[in-house]
PDB file of C-alpha atoms in Angstrom:
ATOM      1  CA  MET A   1       0.000   0.000   0.000  1.00  0.00           C
ATOM      2  CA  ARG A   2       1.336   3.300  -0.960  1.00  0.00           C
ATOM      3  CA  HIS A   3       1.134   6.364   1.189  1.00  0.00           C
ATOM      4  CA  PRO A   4       0.124   9.436  -0.562  1.00  0.00           C
ATOM      5  CA  ILE A   5       2.885  12.064  -0.630  1.00  0.00           C
ATOM      6  CA  GLN A   6       2.038  14.843   1.652  1.00  0.00           C
ATOM      7  CA  GLN A   7       2.446  18.181   0.119  1.00  0.00           C
ATOM      8  CA  ASP A   8       4.068  20.893   2.246  1.00  0.00           C
ATOM      9  CA  SER A   9       2.149  24.061   2.582  1.00  0.00           C
ATOM     10  CA  PRO A  10       3.521  26.835   0.433  1.00  0.00           C
ATOM     11  CA  PRO A  11       6.194  28.937   2.165  1.00  0.00           C
ATOM     12  CA  PRO A  12       5.045  32.236   3.615  1.00  0.00           C
ATOM     13  CA  PRO A  13       5.745  35.335   1.510  1.00  0.00           C
ATOM     14  CA  TRP A  14       9.226  36.859   1.853  1.00  0.00           C
ATOM     15  CA  TYR A  15       8.053  39.801   3.936  1.00  0.00           C
ATOM     16  CA  ARG A  16       6.840  37.428   6.638  1.00  0.00           C
ATOM     17  CA  GLN A  17      10.187  35.753   7.061  1.00  0.00           C
ATOM     18  CA  PHE A  18      12.992  36.759   9.461  1.00  0.00           C
ATOM     19  CA  TRP A  19      16.124  36.588   7.282  1.00  0.00           C
ATOM     20  CA  PRO A  20      15.193  39.060   4.553  1.00  0.00           C
ATOM     21  CA  TRP A  21      14.377  41.685   7.183  1.00  0.00           C
ATOM     22  CA  PHE A  22      17.598  40.948   9.038  1.00  0.00           C
ATOM     23  CA  LEU A  23      19.617  41.343   5.838  1.00  0.00           C
ATOM     24  CA  ILE A  24      17.808  44.603   5.001  1.00  0.00           C
ATOM     25  CA  ALA A  25      18.279  45.977   8.541  1.00  0.00           C
ATOM     26  CA  LEU A  26      22.087  45.799   8.435  1.00  0.00           C
ATOM     27  CA  PRO A  27      22.636  48.260   5.544  1.00  0.00           C
ATOM     28  CA  ALA A  28      19.668  50.362   6.681  1.00  0.00           C
ATOM     29  CA  SER A  29      21.273  50.857  10.107  1.00  0.00           C
ATOM     30  CA  VAL A  30      24.536  51.898   8.444  1.00  0.00           C
ATOM     31  CA  VAL A  31      22.666  54.471   6.328  1.00  0.00           C
ATOM     32  CA  ALA A  32      20.908  55.826   9.431  1.00  0.00           C
ATOM     33  CA  ALA A  33      24.196  56.045  11.364  1.00  0.00           C
ATOM     34  CA  SER A  34      25.837  57.830   8.410  1.00  0.00           C
ATOM     35  CA  MET A  35      23.032  60.382   8.254  1.00  0.00           C
ATOM     36  CA  PHE A  36      23.380  61.007  11.996  1.00  0.00           C
ATOM     37  CA  THR A  37      27.161  61.441  11.634  1.00  0.00           C
ATOM     38  CA  ILE A  38      26.706  63.928   8.792  1.00  0.00           C
ATOM     39  CA  TRP A  39      24.149  65.870  10.846  1.00  0.00           C
ATOM     40  CA  LEU A  40      26.481  65.891  13.855  1.00  0.00           C
ATOM     41  CA  ALA A  41      29.478  67.053  11.795  1.00  0.00           C
ATOM     42  CA  THR A  42      27.599  69.926  10.166  1.00  0.00           C
ATOM     43  CA  ARG A  43      25.948  71.015  13.413  1.00  0.00           C
ATOM     44  CA  SER A  44      29.229  71.565  15.291  1.00  0.00           C
ATOM     45  CA  PRO A  45      32.239  72.097  13.034  1.00  0.00           C
ATOM     46  CA  ASN A  46      35.644  71.702  14.614  1.00  0.00           C
ATOM     47  CA  PRO A  47      37.150  75.153  15.387  1.00  0.00           C
ATOM     48  CA  MET A  48      40.618  73.610  15.500  1.00  0.00           C
ATOM     49  CA  VAL A  49      40.553  72.955  11.744  1.00  0.00           C
ATOM     50  CA  VAL A  50      41.737  75.948   9.767  1.00  0.00           C
ATOM     51  CA  ASP A  51      42.350  76.438   6.109  1.00  0.00           C
ATOM     52  CA  ASP A  52      44.051  79.824   5.820  1.00  0.00           C
ATOM     53  CA  TYR A  53      47.662  79.077   6.651  1.00  0.00           C
ATOM     54  CA  ALA A  54      48.923  82.497   5.539  1.00  0.00           C
ATOM     55  CA  LYS A  55      46.838  84.198   8.249  1.00  0.00           C
ATOM     56  CA  ILE A  56      48.093  81.715  10.818  1.00  0.00           C
ATOM     57  CA  ALA A  57      51.713  82.335   9.875  1.00  0.00           C
ATOM     58  CA  ARG A  58      51.190  86.109  10.047  1.00  0.00           C
ATOM     59  CA  SER A  59      49.518  85.897  13.454  1.00  0.00           C
ATOM     60  CA  ILE A  60      52.374  83.768  14.778  1.00  0.00           C
ATOM     61  CA  GLU A  61      54.887  86.304  13.490  1.00  0.00           C
ATOM     62  CA  LEU A  62      52.890  89.164  15.029  1.00  0.00           C
ATOM     63  CA  ARG A  63      52.824  87.379  18.401  1.00  0.00           C
ATOM     64  CA  ARG A  64      56.576  86.866  18.202  1.00  0.00           C
ATOM     65  CA  GLU A  65      57.121  90.563  17.463  1.00  0.00           C
ATOM     66  CA  ARG A  66      54.969  91.514  20.468  1.00  0.00           C
ATOM     67  CA  ASP A  67      56.866  89.050  22.694  1.00  0.00           C
ATOM     68  CA  LEU A  68      60.175  90.576  21.577  1.00  0.00           C
ATOM     69  CA  ALA A  69      58.809  94.078  22.292  1.00  0.00           C
ATOM     70  CA  ALA A  70      57.948  92.967  25.844  1.00  0.00           C
ATOM     71  CA  ALA A  71      61.444  91.532  26.252  1.00  0.00           C
ATOM     72  CA  ALA A  72      62.982  94.791  24.996  1.00  0.00           C
ATOM     73  CA  LEU A  73      60.977  96.752  27.570  1.00  0.00           C
ATOM     74  CA  GLY A  74      61.878  94.266  30.288  1.00  0.00           C
ATOM     75  CA  VAL A  75      58.244  94.071  31.352  1.00  0.00           C
ATOM     76  CA  ALA A  76      56.859  91.273  33.526  1.00  0.00           C
ATOM     77  CA  ALA A  77      53.613  90.883  35.453  1.00  0.00           C
ATOM     78  CA  GLU A  78      52.431  89.372  38.692  1.00  0.00           C
ATOM     79  CA  ILE A  79      48.823  88.167  38.378  1.00  0.00           C
ATOM     80  CA  ARG A  80      46.761  87.212  41.417  1.00  0.00           C
ATOM     81  CA  PHE A  81      43.190  85.945  41.475  1.00  0.00           C
ATOM     82  CA  VAL A  82      41.040  86.725  44.498  1.00  0.00           C
ATOM     83  CA  PRO A  83      38.290  84.087  44.322  1.00  0.00           C
ATOM     84  CA  ALA A  84      36.295  85.415  47.291  1.00  0.00           C
ATOM     85  CA  ALA A  85      35.916  88.843  45.675  1.00  0.00           C
ATOM     86  CA  GLY A  86      35.808  87.709  42.041  1.00  0.00           C
ATOM     87  CA  LEU A  87      38.783  89.923  41.191  1.00  0.00           C
ATOM     88  CA  VAL A  88      42.023  89.652  39.313  1.00  0.00           C
ATOM     89  CA  GLU A  89      44.921  91.902  40.340  1.00  0.00           C
ATOM     90  CA  VAL A  90      47.882  92.646  38.085  1.00  0.00           C
ATOM     91  CA  ARG A  91      51.133  94.353  39.000  1.00  0.00           C
ATOM     92  CA  LEU A  92      53.557  95.312  36.232  1.00  0.00           C
ATOM     93  CA  VAL A  93      57.320  95.275  36.714  1.00  0.00           C
ATOM     94  CA  PRO A  94      59.168  97.648  36.248  1.00  0.00           C
ATOM     95  CA  PRO A  95      56.861 100.364  37.576  1.00  0.00           C
ATOM     96  CA  SER A  96      57.988 102.667  34.761  1.00  0.00           C
ATOM     97  CA  VAL A  97      55.883 100.626  32.280  1.00  0.00           C
ATOM     98  CA  GLN A  98      52.424 102.134  32.658  1.00  0.00           C
ATOM     99  CA  PRO A  99      50.232 101.747  29.553  1.00  0.00           C
ATOM    100  CA  GLU A 100      47.042 103.754  29.035  1.00  0.00           C
ATOM    101  CA  SER A 101      44.928 100.598  29.251  1.00  0.00           C
ATOM    102  CA  LEU A 102      45.554  96.931  29.899  1.00  0.00           C
ATOM    103  CA  GLN A 103      43.665  93.790  28.901  1.00  0.00           C
ATOM    104  CA  LEU A 104      43.850  90.226  30.121  1.00  0.00           C
ATOM    105  CA  ARG A 105      42.710  87.519  27.725  1.00  0.00           C
ATOM    106  CA  LEU A 106      41.866  84.043  29.009  1.00  0.00           C
ATOM    107  CA  SER A 107      41.630  81.390  26.310  1.00  0.00           C
ATOM    108  CA  HIS A 108      40.209  77.972  27.012  1.00  0.00           C
ATOM    109  CA  PRO A 109      42.298  75.259  25.339  1.00  0.00           C
ATOM    110  CA  LEU A 110      39.279  73.417  23.914  1.00  0.00           C
ATOM    111  CA  VAL A 111      36.120  75.537  23.904  1.00  0.00           C
ATOM    112  CA  ALA A 112      36.411  78.892  22.141  1.00  0.00           C
ATOM    113  CA  GLU A 113      33.035  80.040  23.512  1.00  0.00           C
ATOM    114  CA  ARG A 114      34.512  80.098  27.032  1.00  0.00           C
ATOM    115  CA  ASP A 115      37.258  82.598  26.108  1.00  0.00           C
ATOM    116  CA  ARG A 116      37.151  85.900  28.032  1.00  0.00           C
ATOM    117  CA  ILE A 117      38.735  89.314  27.731  1.00  0.00           C
ATOM    118  CA  VAL A 118      38.915  91.459  30.864  1.00  0.00           C
ATOM    119  CA  ASP A 119      39.546  95.205  30.642  1.00  0.00           C
ATOM    120  CA  LEU A 120      41.703  96.055  33.635  1.00  0.00           C
ATOM    121  CA  VAL A 121      41.313  99.321  35.521  1.00  0.00           C
ATOM    122  CA  LYS A 122      44.227 101.270  36.972  1.00  0.00           C
ATOM    123  CA  VAL A 123      44.199 101.169  40.785  1.00  0.00           C
ATOM    124  CA  PRO A 124      46.840 102.210  43.317  1.00  0.00           C
ATOM    125  CA  GLY A 125      49.596  99.623  43.152  1.00  0.00           C
ATOM    126  CA  GLY A 126      48.605  98.073  39.830  1.00  0.00           C
ATOM    127  CA  TRP A 127      45.574  97.031  37.805  1.00  0.00           C
ATOM    128  CA  SER A 128      42.352  95.253  38.719  1.00  0.00           C
ATOM    129  CA  GLY A 129      39.362  93.690  36.991  1.00  0.00           C
ATOM    130  CA  GLN A 130      36.220  91.695  37.674  1.00  0.00           C
ATOM    131  CA  LEU A 131      36.857  88.019  37.008  1.00  0.00           C
ATOM    132  CA  PRO A 132      35.946  84.926  38.977  1.00  0.00           C
ATOM    133  CA  ALA A 133      38.935  82.642  39.480  1.00  0.00           C
ATOM    134  CA  PRO A 134      39.072  80.338  36.464  1.00  0.00           C
ATOM    135  CA  GLU A 135      39.043  76.625  37.176  1.00  0.00           C
ATOM    136  CA  GLY A 136      41.099  74.211  35.146  1.00  0.00           C
ATOM    137  CA  ARG A 137      43.612  75.022  32.450  1.00  0.00           C
ATOM    138  CA  TRP A 138      43.689  78.388  30.628  1.00  0.00           C
ATOM    139  CA  TYR A 139      46.055  80.290  28.371  1.00  0.00           C
ATOM    140  CA  LEU A 140      46.646  83.895  29.464  1.00  0.00           C
ATOM    141  CA  GLN A 141      47.721  86.912  27.461  1.00  0.00           C
ATOM    142  CA  LEU A 142      48.301  90.319  28.977  1.00  0.00           C
ATOM    143  CA  TYR A 143      48.664  93.250  26.600  1.00  0.00           C
ATOM    144  CA  PRO A 144      48.203  97.028  26.551  1.00  0.00           C
ATOM    145  CA  GLY A 145      45.394  98.699  24.611  1.00  0.00           C
ATOM    146  CA  ASP A 146      47.708  99.555  21.707  1.00  0.00           C
ATOM    147  CA  ALA A 147      48.854  95.887  21.545  1.00  0.00           C
ATOM    148  CA  GLY A 148      52.482  96.988  21.361  1.00  0.00           C
ATOM    149  CA  TRP A 149      53.698  94.111  23.521  1.00  0.00           C
ATOM    150  CA  ARG A 150      52.288  91.036  25.199  1.00  0.00           C
ATOM    151  CA  LEU A 151      53.001  88.622  28.002  1.00  0.00           C
ATOM    152  CA  ALA A 152      51.715  85.070  27.714  1.00  0.00           C
ATOM    153  CA  GLY A 153      51.494  82.116  30.034  1.00  0.00           C
ATOM    154  CA  GLU A 154      49.443  79.187  31.163  1.00  0.00           C
ATOM    155  CA  LEU A 155      47.247  78.876  34.226  1.00  0.00           C
ATOM    156  CA  ALA A 156      46.481  75.445  35.649  1.00  0.00           C
ATOM    157  CA  GLY A 157      44.397  76.082  38.758  1.00  0.00           C
ATOM    158  CA  GLU A 158      46.793  78.413  40.596  1.00  0.00           C
ATOM    159  CA  THR A 159      45.617  81.647  42.210  1.00  0.00           C
ATOM    160  CA  SER A 160      48.810  83.543  41.360  1.00  0.00           C
ATOM    161  CA  LEU A 161      51.093  83.541  38.363  1.00  0.00           C
ATOM    162  CA  ARG A 162      54.115  85.425  37.035  1.00  0.00           C
ATOM    163  CA  LEU A 163      54.199  86.298  33.333  1.00  0.00           C
ATOM    164  CA  ALA A 164      57.502  87.162  31.685  1.00  0.00           C
ATOM    165  CA  PRO A 165      58.540  87.467  28.063  1.00  0.00           C
ATOM    166  CA  PRO A 166      60.180  84.397  26.529  1.00  0.00           C
ATOM    167  CA  GLU A 167      63.950  84.222  26.422  1.00  0.00           C
ATOM    168  CA  ALA A 168      65.423  85.586  23.195  1.00  0.00           C
ATOM    169  CA  PRO A 169      67.098  82.907  21.037  1.00  0.00           C
TER     170      PRO A 169
END
């Protein structure tokens, strides 16, 4: 006696099976991640990337000239932060160097939006300005209003700092 051959039911359509959807999901997730990466890159461009090297070279040369001018004057500065009062005090050495105005620039090493410029006011014994004590690492530049010279240094959490021109080569 022969058994009749049982016929399998037809397979379900492709869209009801797991593997086609799995194979479609892999490239689809890559496309979605790429779109997110493009959106993220255009939303916050990197300020560290520059494309005008001539301007950079000129600004470096200008900074060097201002550093040499400070060295020629023999100027140095003692900077002290007073956290309780939210003040910064600056004393220039020698006392004969007394510019009309003085500015202190604090540059954050990573976030340009956090950079600050403080206009210092002449007070007996030096200069003073309103500035809460910066926390963390900062680059400092001290220069007169005419930008004829500059003193530069780095602050890493201290409350006092001495700025002096770099040694001439």
